[in-house]
Every structure is written in C-alpha cells, then in structure tokens.
C-alpha cells in the first residue's frame, strides 16, 4: 500500500475485515488491482479533498489575541498567534488552552515557564504579550521542535526557549508565572516542583479540583466542561 500510495492511506474498518482506502488517480487503481491485495472498489471523491481537513481548524479569539492557522487572515486589532495545526498538540482552539490564555492576559508580564508547551501556543502568546524570558518544556521531542519553529514564524524566536524535560523529574527553573496545561495527574505531580509566584493550571475537567500543596487557589474558569485554575504560592 505504501508503494502504491506514498502520500499515505487510511484504515477504515477494523473488525473481521481490514479495509484500506487510498486517495489517488485511475493509474493507482489499475496498479492496486494488479497487486492482488484483495477486492478493490472505487468511489469518486469531490475535488478539493486534499485541503478539506483545513476546515476543521478555525481561528479563535481570546481577549486581545487571535490564534489561527497560517492560511487564515488575523482579525484586525488583535495580536496574531499563528500556529500550524499539522504537528504537536495545541492549535489554540481547545477549551483548556483558551482558558489558560484568558487567565494569562490578566497577569502582569514577567518571566514565564510553560510546562507541557506542545505546539508552543501559550509560550508564544506570552512572549507576544510582553512576558520574558519565556521557557517552554515538554517531554515530547516533537513539541520542542514545533515550539521553536512556531516561535520563529511568530517573530519571537529570540525570546522563547524550549527544552526537552520530563517536568516530573524536577529541576524546573524559577519564573514569576508558570503555566501547566497538562493533565490532572501531571499538574498534581509537577506543582510541588514549580518555583513561581503564580501558577495557571489546566488540562482537567470542571468536576476535578486539584489539591496542590503549597498553592492557594485564586480563580477558576470553566468552558465546555473543562477547567483552568489560577494559584498563588503560599509564602512559608
Ligand atoms: C494538553 S497538551 C497542551 C499543549 C499546550 N500547552 C496547549 O495549551 O495547547 C499537554 C502537553 O504536555 C506534555 N506533557 C505531558 N506530560 C509531561 C511531562 N511529564 N513533562 C513535560 N511535558 C509533558 C505533552 O507532551 C503535551 O505536549
């Protein structure tokens, strides 16, 4: 299948039969029949199918920020944060990301640590809002690569650093504000290791309330069943 459809193919059924779909022209159909892999059926698809996935990636406005893919035009008057949705997690459209962006815009700019930076959307938005220095960490190498690429695209390459770190392993640099849009279990594991005055945490449902030793909750936002919380470090 990879030889016949080098751009990729799709597995459309997974029970007692495996059905594979390749999108190609009539020449590939002839080659597929000749390959004798099994019964072949042909369905015509509408022109433009190659780009149809783009319709699922709509821009989002959060306060003074516009977050959108490179093929959309930013809304005038808003700060554009351009994120290519093709790769690491984080197009900006997810409720947890939007809630973090809301809380972020209410904080005074200063140094910032983004735990679980994904595509870099929060770190890049922070740099564009005047936060600095900004460090994103993630335990996925693709996220580091994509964060640095997106920082360049958004003109903040010199102000956003990204490092491959499992945040549960500690050794996180101190910052004025930390963001952690990860998951409930990672937020609870990482919060005691974060050295910051304030923490914006998300990545969990609004029925979940993280219990973070050393942190006092200040505000909570919810959207579409998800929650984000702003915490303040309890001074010893
Ligand atoms: C839900 S995504 C959020 C991405 C981005 N911050 C956003 O708001 O769109 C969570 C990210 O956290 C990363 N992550 C999960 N556990 C981690 C850990 N222990 N240390 C560092 N990164 C982690 C994942 O690889 C993923 O990129």
mmCIF file of N, CA, C and O in Angstrom, residues 100-166:
data_model
loop_
_atom_site.group_PDB
_atom_site.id
_atom_site.type_symbol
_atom_site.label_atom_id
_atom_site.label_comp_id
_atom_site.label_asym_id
_atom_site.label_seq_id
_atom_site.Cartn_x
_atom_site.Cartn_y
_atom_site.Cartn_z
ATOM 1 N N UNK A 100 -6.552 29.054 29.635
ATOM 2 C CA UNK A 100 -5.209 29.492 30.075
ATOM 3 C C UNK A 100 -4.881 30.861 29.478
ATOM 4 O O UNK A 100 -4.315 31.722 30.154
ATOM 5 N N UNK A 101 -5.249 31.063 28.203
ATOM 6 C CA UNK A 101 -4.955 32.348 27.543
ATOM 7 C C UNK A 101 -5.734 33.484 28.199
ATOM 8 O O UNK A 101 -5.231 34.596 28.329
ATOM 9 N N UNK A 102 -6.964 33.184 28.638
ATOM 10 C CA UNK A 102 -7.760 34.207 29.351
ATOM 11 C C UNK A 102 -7.057 34.621 30.636
ATOM 12 O O UNK A 102 -6.860 35.804 30.897
ATOM 13 N N UNK A 103 -6.677 33.638 31.434
ATOM 14 C CA UNK A 103 -6.034 33.940 32.730
ATOM 15 C C UNK A 103 -4.670 34.585 32.518
ATOM 16 O O UNK A 103 -4.275 35.478 33.268
ATOM 17 N N UNK A 104 -3.951 34.139 31.484
ATOM 18 C CA UNK A 104 -2.619 34.692 31.195
ATOM 19 C C UNK A 104 -2.698 36.198 30.956
ATOM 20 O O UNK A 104 -1.862 36.970 31.444
ATOM 21 N N UNK A 105 -3.725 36.616 30.200
ATOM 22 C CA UNK A 105 -3.825 38.041 29.833
ATOM 23 C C UNK A 105 -4.159 38.929 31.021
ATOM 24 O O UNK A 105 -4.074 40.146 30.931
ATOM 25 N N UNK A 106 -4.550 38.316 32.158
ATOM 26 C CA UNK A 106 -4.866 39.107 33.353
ATOM 27 C C UNK A 106 -3.663 39.230 34.280
ATOM 28 O O UNK A 106 -3.758 39.831 35.349
ATOM 29 N N UNK A 107 -2.507 38.626 33.902
ATOM 30 C CA UNK A 107 -1.323 38.629 34.782
ATOM 31 C C UNK A 107 -0.324 39.682 34.322
ATOM 32 O O UNK A 107 -0.228 39.982 33.131
ATOM 33 N N UNK A 108 0.433 40.212 35.296
ATOM 34 C CA UNK A 108 1.470 41.195 34.965
ATOM 35 C C UNK A 108 2.624 40.481 34.282
ATOM 36 O O UNK A 108 3.067 39.416 34.745
ATOM 37 N N UNK A 109 3.133 41.018 33.161
ATOM 38 C CA UNK A 109 4.233 40.350 32.458
ATOM 39 C C UNK A 109 5.482 40.210 33.316
ATOM 40 O O UNK A 109 5.780 41.067 34.145
ATOM 41 N N UNK A 110 6.187 39.121 33.107
ATOM 42 C CA UNK A 110 7.437 38.826 33.806
ATOM 43 C C UNK A 110 7.973 37.535 33.227
ATOM 44 O O UNK A 110 7.539 37.108 32.148
ATOM 45 N N UNK A 111 8.875 36.888 33.948
ATOM 46 C CA UNK A 111 9.420 35.632 33.433
ATOM 47 C C UNK A 111 8.336 34.547 33.473
ATOM 48 O O UNK A 111 7.451 34.578 34.342
ATOM 49 N N UNK A 112 8.427 33.591 32.541
ATOM 50 C CA UNK A 112 7.338 32.607 32.416
ATOM 51 C C UNK A 112 7.877 31.228 32.071
ATOM 52 O O UNK A 112 8.766 31.090 31.229
ATOM 53 N N UNK A 113 7.319 30.220 32.741
ATOM 54 C CA UNK A 113 7.644 28.818 32.467
ATOM 55 C C UNK A 113 6.369 28.136 31.977
ATOM 56 O O UNK A 113 5.342 28.187 32.663
ATOM 57 N N UNK A 114 6.413 27.507 30.791
ATOM 58 C CA UNK A 114 5.248 26.798 30.236
ATOM 59 C C UNK A 114 5.545 25.297 30.288
ATOM 60 O O UNK A 114 6.349 24.788 29.505
ATOM 61 N N UNK A 115 4.900 24.617 31.228
ATOM 62 C CA UNK A 115 5.134 23.177 31.414
ATOM 63 C C UNK A 115 4.190 22.403 30.493
ATOM 64 O O UNK A 115 2.974 22.534 30.598
ATOM 65 N N UNK A 116 4.749 21.615 29.566
ATOM 66 C CA UNK A 116 3.930 20.892 28.581
ATOM 67 C C UNK A 116 3.556 21.848 27.464
ATOM 68 O O UNK A 116 2.391 22.095 27.185
ATOM 69 N N UNK A 117 4.580 22.392 26.785
ATOM 70 C CA UNK A 117 4.342 23.513 25.845
ATOM 71 C C UNK A 117 3.670 23.052 24.554
ATOM 72 O O UNK A 117 3.097 23.877 23.842
ATOM 73 N N UNK A 118 3.707 21.769 24.200
ATOM 74 C CA UNK A 118 3.035 21.294 22.986
ATOM 75 C C UNK A 118 3.525 22.037 21.752
ATOM 76 O O UNK A 118 4.724 22.052 21.447
ATOM 77 N N UNK A 119 2.608 22.707 21.046
ATOM 78 C CA UNK A 119 2.971 23.490 19.851
ATOM 79 C C UNK A 119 3.625 24.814 20.222
ATOM 80 O O UNK A 119 4.043 25.550 19.323
ATOM 81 N N UNK A 120 3.637 25.152 21.515
ATOM 82 C CA UNK A 120 4.222 26.427 21.960
ATOM 83 C C UNK A 120 3.209 27.548 22.010
ATOM 84 O O UNK A 120 3.565 28.697 22.267
ATOM 85 N N UNK A 121 1.917 27.231 21.799
ATOM 86 C CA UNK A 121 0.918 28.302 21.670
ATOM 87 C C UNK A 121 0.896 29.219 22.894
ATOM 88 O O UNK A 121 0.856 30.457 22.738
ATOM 89 N N UNK A 122 0.970 28.668 24.106
ATOM 90 C CA UNK A 122 0.892 29.524 25.304
ATOM 91 C C UNK A 122 2.183 30.314 25.488
ATOM 92 O O UNK A 122 2.153 31.511 25.793
ATOM 93 N N UNK A 123 3.323 29.654 25.296
ATOM 94 C CA UNK A 123 4.623 30.324 25.458
ATOM 95 C C UNK A 123 4.757 31.469 24.449
ATOM 96 O O UNK A 123 5.220 32.565 24.792
ATOM 97 N N UNK A 124 4.340 31.215 23.215
ATOM 98 C CA UNK A 124 4.454 32.234 22.151
ATOM 99 C C UNK A 124 3.494 33.384 22.429
ATOM 100 O O UNK A 124 3.862 34.559 22.313
ATOM 101 N N UNK A 125 2.259 33.065 22.832
ATOM 102 C CA UNK A 125 1.298 34.121 23.180
ATOM 103 C C UNK A 125 1.871 34.972 24.307
ATOM 104 O O UNK A 125 1.791 36.201 24.280
ATOM 105 N N UNK A 126 2.485 34.322 25.304
ATOM 106 C CA UNK A 126 3.054 35.061 26.440
ATOM 107 C C UNK A 126 4.149 36.006 25.967
ATOM 108 O O UNK A 126 4.193 37.173 26.357
ATOM 109 N N UNK A 127 5.030 35.517 25.105
ATOM 110 C CA UNK A 127 6.118 36.374 24.598
ATOM 111 C C UNK A 127 5.532 37.563 23.846
ATOM 112 O O UNK A 127 6.002 38.695 23.989
ATOM 113 N N UNK A 128 4.488 37.328 23.051
ATOM 114 C CA UNK A 128 3.872 38.422 22.289
ATOM 115 C C UNK A 128 3.164 39.413 23.210
ATOM 116 O O UNK A 128 3.001 40.579 22.865
ATOM 117 N N UNK A 129 2.757 38.952 24.396
ATOM 118 C CA UNK A 129 2.111 39.839 25.378
ATOM 119 C C UNK A 129 3.137 40.589 26.222
ATOM 120 O O UNK A 129 2.766 41.366 27.096
ATOM 121 N N UNK A 130 4.427 40.301 26.027
ATOM 122 C CA UNK A 130 5.465 41.037 26.751
ATOM 123 C C UNK A 130 6.119 40.264 27.883
ATOM 124 O O UNK A 130 6.968 40.795 28.599
ATOM 125 N N UNK A 131 5.718 38.990 28.075
ATOM 126 C CA UNK A 131 6.391 38.177 29.095
ATOM 127 C C UNK A 131 7.796 37.829 28.602
ATOM 128 O O UNK A 131 8.027 37.679 27.403
ATOM 129 N N UNK A 132 8.728 37.705 29.526
ATOM 130 C CA UNK A 132 10.065 37.284 29.136
ATOM 131 C C UNK A 132 10.986 37.277 30.344
ATOM 132 O O UNK A 132 10.752 38.041 31.290
ATOM 133 N N UNK A 133 12.005 36.423 30.355
ATOM 134 C CA UNK A 133 12.217 35.377 29.364
ATOM 135 C C UNK A 133 11.147 34.285 29.484
ATOM 136 O O UNK A 133 10.582 34.083 30.553
ATOM 137 N N UNK A 134 10.895 33.590 28.359
ATOM 138 C CA UNK A 134 9.868 32.539 28.322
ATOM 139 C C UNK A 134 10.553 31.208 28.035
ATOM 140 O O UNK A 134 11.318 31.099 27.070
ATOM 141 N N UNK A 135 10.267 30.214 28.864
ATOM 142 C CA UNK A 135 10.819 28.871 28.652
ATOM 143 C C UNK A 135 9.664 27.873 28.565
ATOM 144 O O UNK A 135 8.840 27.799 29.473
ATOM 145 N N UNK A 136 9.619 27.107 27.486
ATOM 146 C CA UNK A 136 8.654 26.018 27.372
ATOM 147 C C UNK A 136 9.387 24.701 27.579
ATOM 148 O O UNK A 136 10.497 24.524 27.060
ATOM 149 N N UNK A 137 8.786 23.795 28.330
ATOM 150 C CA UNK A 137 9.375 22.455 28.476
ATOM 151 C C UNK A 137 8.330 21.419 28.082
ATOM 152 O O UNK A 137 7.138 21.621 28.275
ATOM 153 N N UNK A 138 8.792 20.326 27.520
ATOM 154 C CA UNK A 138 7.888 19.233 27.145
ATOM 155 C C UNK A 138 8.718 17.948 27.126
ATOM 156 O O UNK A 138 9.932 17.990 26.897
ATOM 157 N N UNK A 139 8.048 16.818 27.368
ATOM 158 C CA UNK A 139 8.789 15.552 27.324
ATOM 159 C C UNK A 139 8.678 14.889 25.949
ATOM 160 O O UNK A 139 9.137 13.766 25.768
ATOM 161 N N UNK A 140 8.079 15.598 24.976
ATOM 162 C CA UNK A 140 7.959 15.081 23.615
ATOM 163 C C UNK A 140 8.909 15.886 22.709
ATOM 164 O O UNK A 140 8.734 17.103 22.556
ATOM 165 N N UNK A 141 9.904 15.223 22.094
ATOM 166 C CA UNK A 141 10.862 15.968 21.262
ATOM 167 C C UNK A 141 10.191 16.742 20.126
ATOM 168 O O UNK A 141 10.641 17.822 19.757
ATOM 169 N N UNK A 142 9.082 16.191 19.590
ATOM 170 C CA UNK A 142 8.387 16.894 18.506
ATOM 171 C C UNK A 142 7.863 18.254 18.991
ATOM 172 O O UNK A 142 7.899 19.251 18.262
ATOM 173 N N UNK A 143 7.390 18.292 20.237
ATOM 174 C CA UNK A 143 6.862 19.551 20.789
ATOM 175 C C UNK A 143 7.962 20.616 20.855
ATOM 176 O O UNK A 143 7.709 21.789 20.565
ATOM 177 N N UNK A 144 9.162 20.207 21.185
ATOM 178 C CA UNK A 144 10.273 21.174 21.277
ATOM 179 C C UNK A 144 10.579 21.732 19.886
ATOM 180 O O UNK A 144 10.694 22.945 19.691
ATOM 181 N N UNK A 145 10.661 20.815 18.912
ATOM 182 C CA UNK A 145 10.939 21.219 17.527
ATOM 183 C C UNK A 145 9.858 22.195 17.024
ATOM 184 O O UNK A 145 10.156 23.253 16.469
ATOM 185 N N UNK A 146 8.588 21.830 17.250
ATOM 186 C CA UNK A 146 7.480 22.631 16.724
ATOM 187 C C UNK A 146 7.377 23.971 17.464
ATOM 188 O O UNK A 146 7.103 25.009 16.857
ATOM 189 N N UNK A 147 7.625 23.968 18.773
ATOM 190 C CA UNK A 147 7.587 25.238 19.534
ATOM 191 C C UNK A 147 8.616 26.213 18.967
ATOM 192 O O UNK A 147 8.319 27.398 18.756
ATOM 193 N N UNK A 148 9.824 25.715 18.690
ATOM 194 C CA UNK A 148 10.873 26.605 18.161
ATOM 195 C C UNK A 148 10.511 27.093 16.752
ATOM 196 O O UNK A 148 10.701 28.265 16.433
ATOM 197 N N UNK A 149 9.938 26.200 15.931
ATOM 198 C CA UNK A 149 9.508 26.608 14.581
ATOM 199 C C UNK A 149 8.421 27.676 14.683
ATOM 200 O O UNK A 149 8.465 28.693 13.996
ATOM 201 N N UNK A 150 7.433 27.430 15.553
ATOM 202 C CA UNK A 150 6.326 28.389 15.686
ATOM 203 C C UNK A 150 6.807 29.712 16.271
ATOM 204 O O UNK A 150 6.290 30.772 15.922
ATOM 205 N N UNK A 151 7.803 29.657 17.162
ATOM 206 C CA UNK A 151 8.354 30.902 17.724
ATOM 207 C C UNK A 151 8.975 31.732 16.599
ATOM 208 O O UNK A 151 8.798 32.954 16.541
ATOM 209 N N UNK A 152 9.666 31.073 15.678
ATOM 210 C CA UNK A 152 10.269 31.784 14.541
ATOM 211 C C UNK A 152 9.180 32.403 13.670
ATOM 212 O O UNK A 152 9.249 33.577 13.306
ATOM 213 N N UNK A 153 8.157 31.604 13.342
ATOM 214 C CA UNK A 153 7.064 32.095 12.496
ATOM 215 C C UNK A 153 6.405 33.332 13.117
ATOM 216 O O UNK A 153 6.001 34.261 12.416
ATOM 217 N N UNK A 154 6.339 33.371 14.453
ATOM 218 C CA UNK A 154 5.676 34.480 15.146
ATOM 219 C C UNK A 154 6.638 35.597 15.542
ATOM 220 O O UNK A 154 6.258 36.516 16.273
ATOM 221 N N UNK A 155 7.898 35.480 15.094
ATOM 222 C CA UNK A 155 8.855 36.564 15.322
ATOM 223 C C UNK A 155 9.344 36.681 16.759
ATOM 224 O O UNK A 155 9.800 37.747 17.174
ATOM 225 N N UNK A 156 9.247 35.586 17.557
ATOM 226 C CA UNK A 156 9.702 35.664 18.948
ATOM 227 C C UNK A 156 10.773 34.599 19.238
ATOM 228 O O UNK A 156 10.951 34.193 20.394
ATOM 229 N N UNK A 157 11.495 34.197 18.175
ATOM 230 C CA UNK A 157 12.482 33.126 18.350
ATOM 231 C C UNK A 157 13.512 33.476 19.423
ATOM 232 O O UNK A 157 13.919 32.609 20.196
ATOM 233 N N UNK A 158 13.913 34.731 19.495
ATOM 234 C CA UNK A 158 14.933 35.114 20.466
ATOM 235 C C UNK A 158 14.412 35.177 21.889
ATOM 236 O O UNK A 158 15.183 35.235 22.841
ATOM 237 N N UNK A 159 13.084 35.149 22.048
ATOM 238 C CA UNK A 159 12.503 35.337 23.390
ATOM 239 C C UNK A 159 11.851 34.086 23.943
ATOM 240 O O UNK A 159 11.411 34.062 25.100
ATOM 241 N N UNK A 160 11.763 33.033 23.128
ATOM 242 C CA UNK A 160 11.155 31.772 23.602
ATOM 243 C C UNK A 160 12.183 30.658 23.485
ATOM 244 O O UNK A 160 12.670 30.365 22.396
ATOM 245 N N UNK A 161 12.501 30.053 24.619
ATOM 246 C CA UNK A 161 13.400 28.902 24.623
ATOM 247 C C UNK A 161 12.542 27.660 24.856
ATOM 248 O O UNK A 161 11.482 27.748 25.493
ATOM 249 N N UNK A 162 12.971 26.524 24.330
ATOM 250 C CA UNK A 162 12.214 25.288 24.569
ATOM 251 C C UNK A 162 13.199 24.173 24.901
ATOM 252 O O UNK A 162 14.231 24.047 24.246
ATOM 253 N N UNK A 163 12.876 23.408 25.951
ATOM 254 C CA UNK A 163 13.787 22.340 26.388
ATOM 255 C C UNK A 163 13.025 21.031 26.577
ATOM 256 O O UNK A 163 11.905 21.041 27.099
ATOM 257 N N UNK A 164 13.702 19.947 26.216
ATOM 258 C CA UNK A 164 13.141 18.599 26.412
ATOM 259 C C UNK A 164 13.346 18.197 27.868
ATOM 260 O O UNK A 164 14.483 17.967 28.301
ATOM 261 N N UNK A 165 12.250 18.171 28.625
ATOM 262 C CA UNK A 165 12.336 17.886 30.067
ATOM 263 C C UNK A 165 11.085 17.113 30.467
ATOM 264 O O UNK A 165 9.982 17.496 30.063
ATOM 265 N N UNK A 166 11.246 16.055 31.254
ATOM 266 C CA UNK A 166 10.080 15.481 31.925
ATOM 267 C C UNK A 166 9.903 16.276 33.209
ATOM 268 O O UNK A 166 10.725 16.184 34.127
#
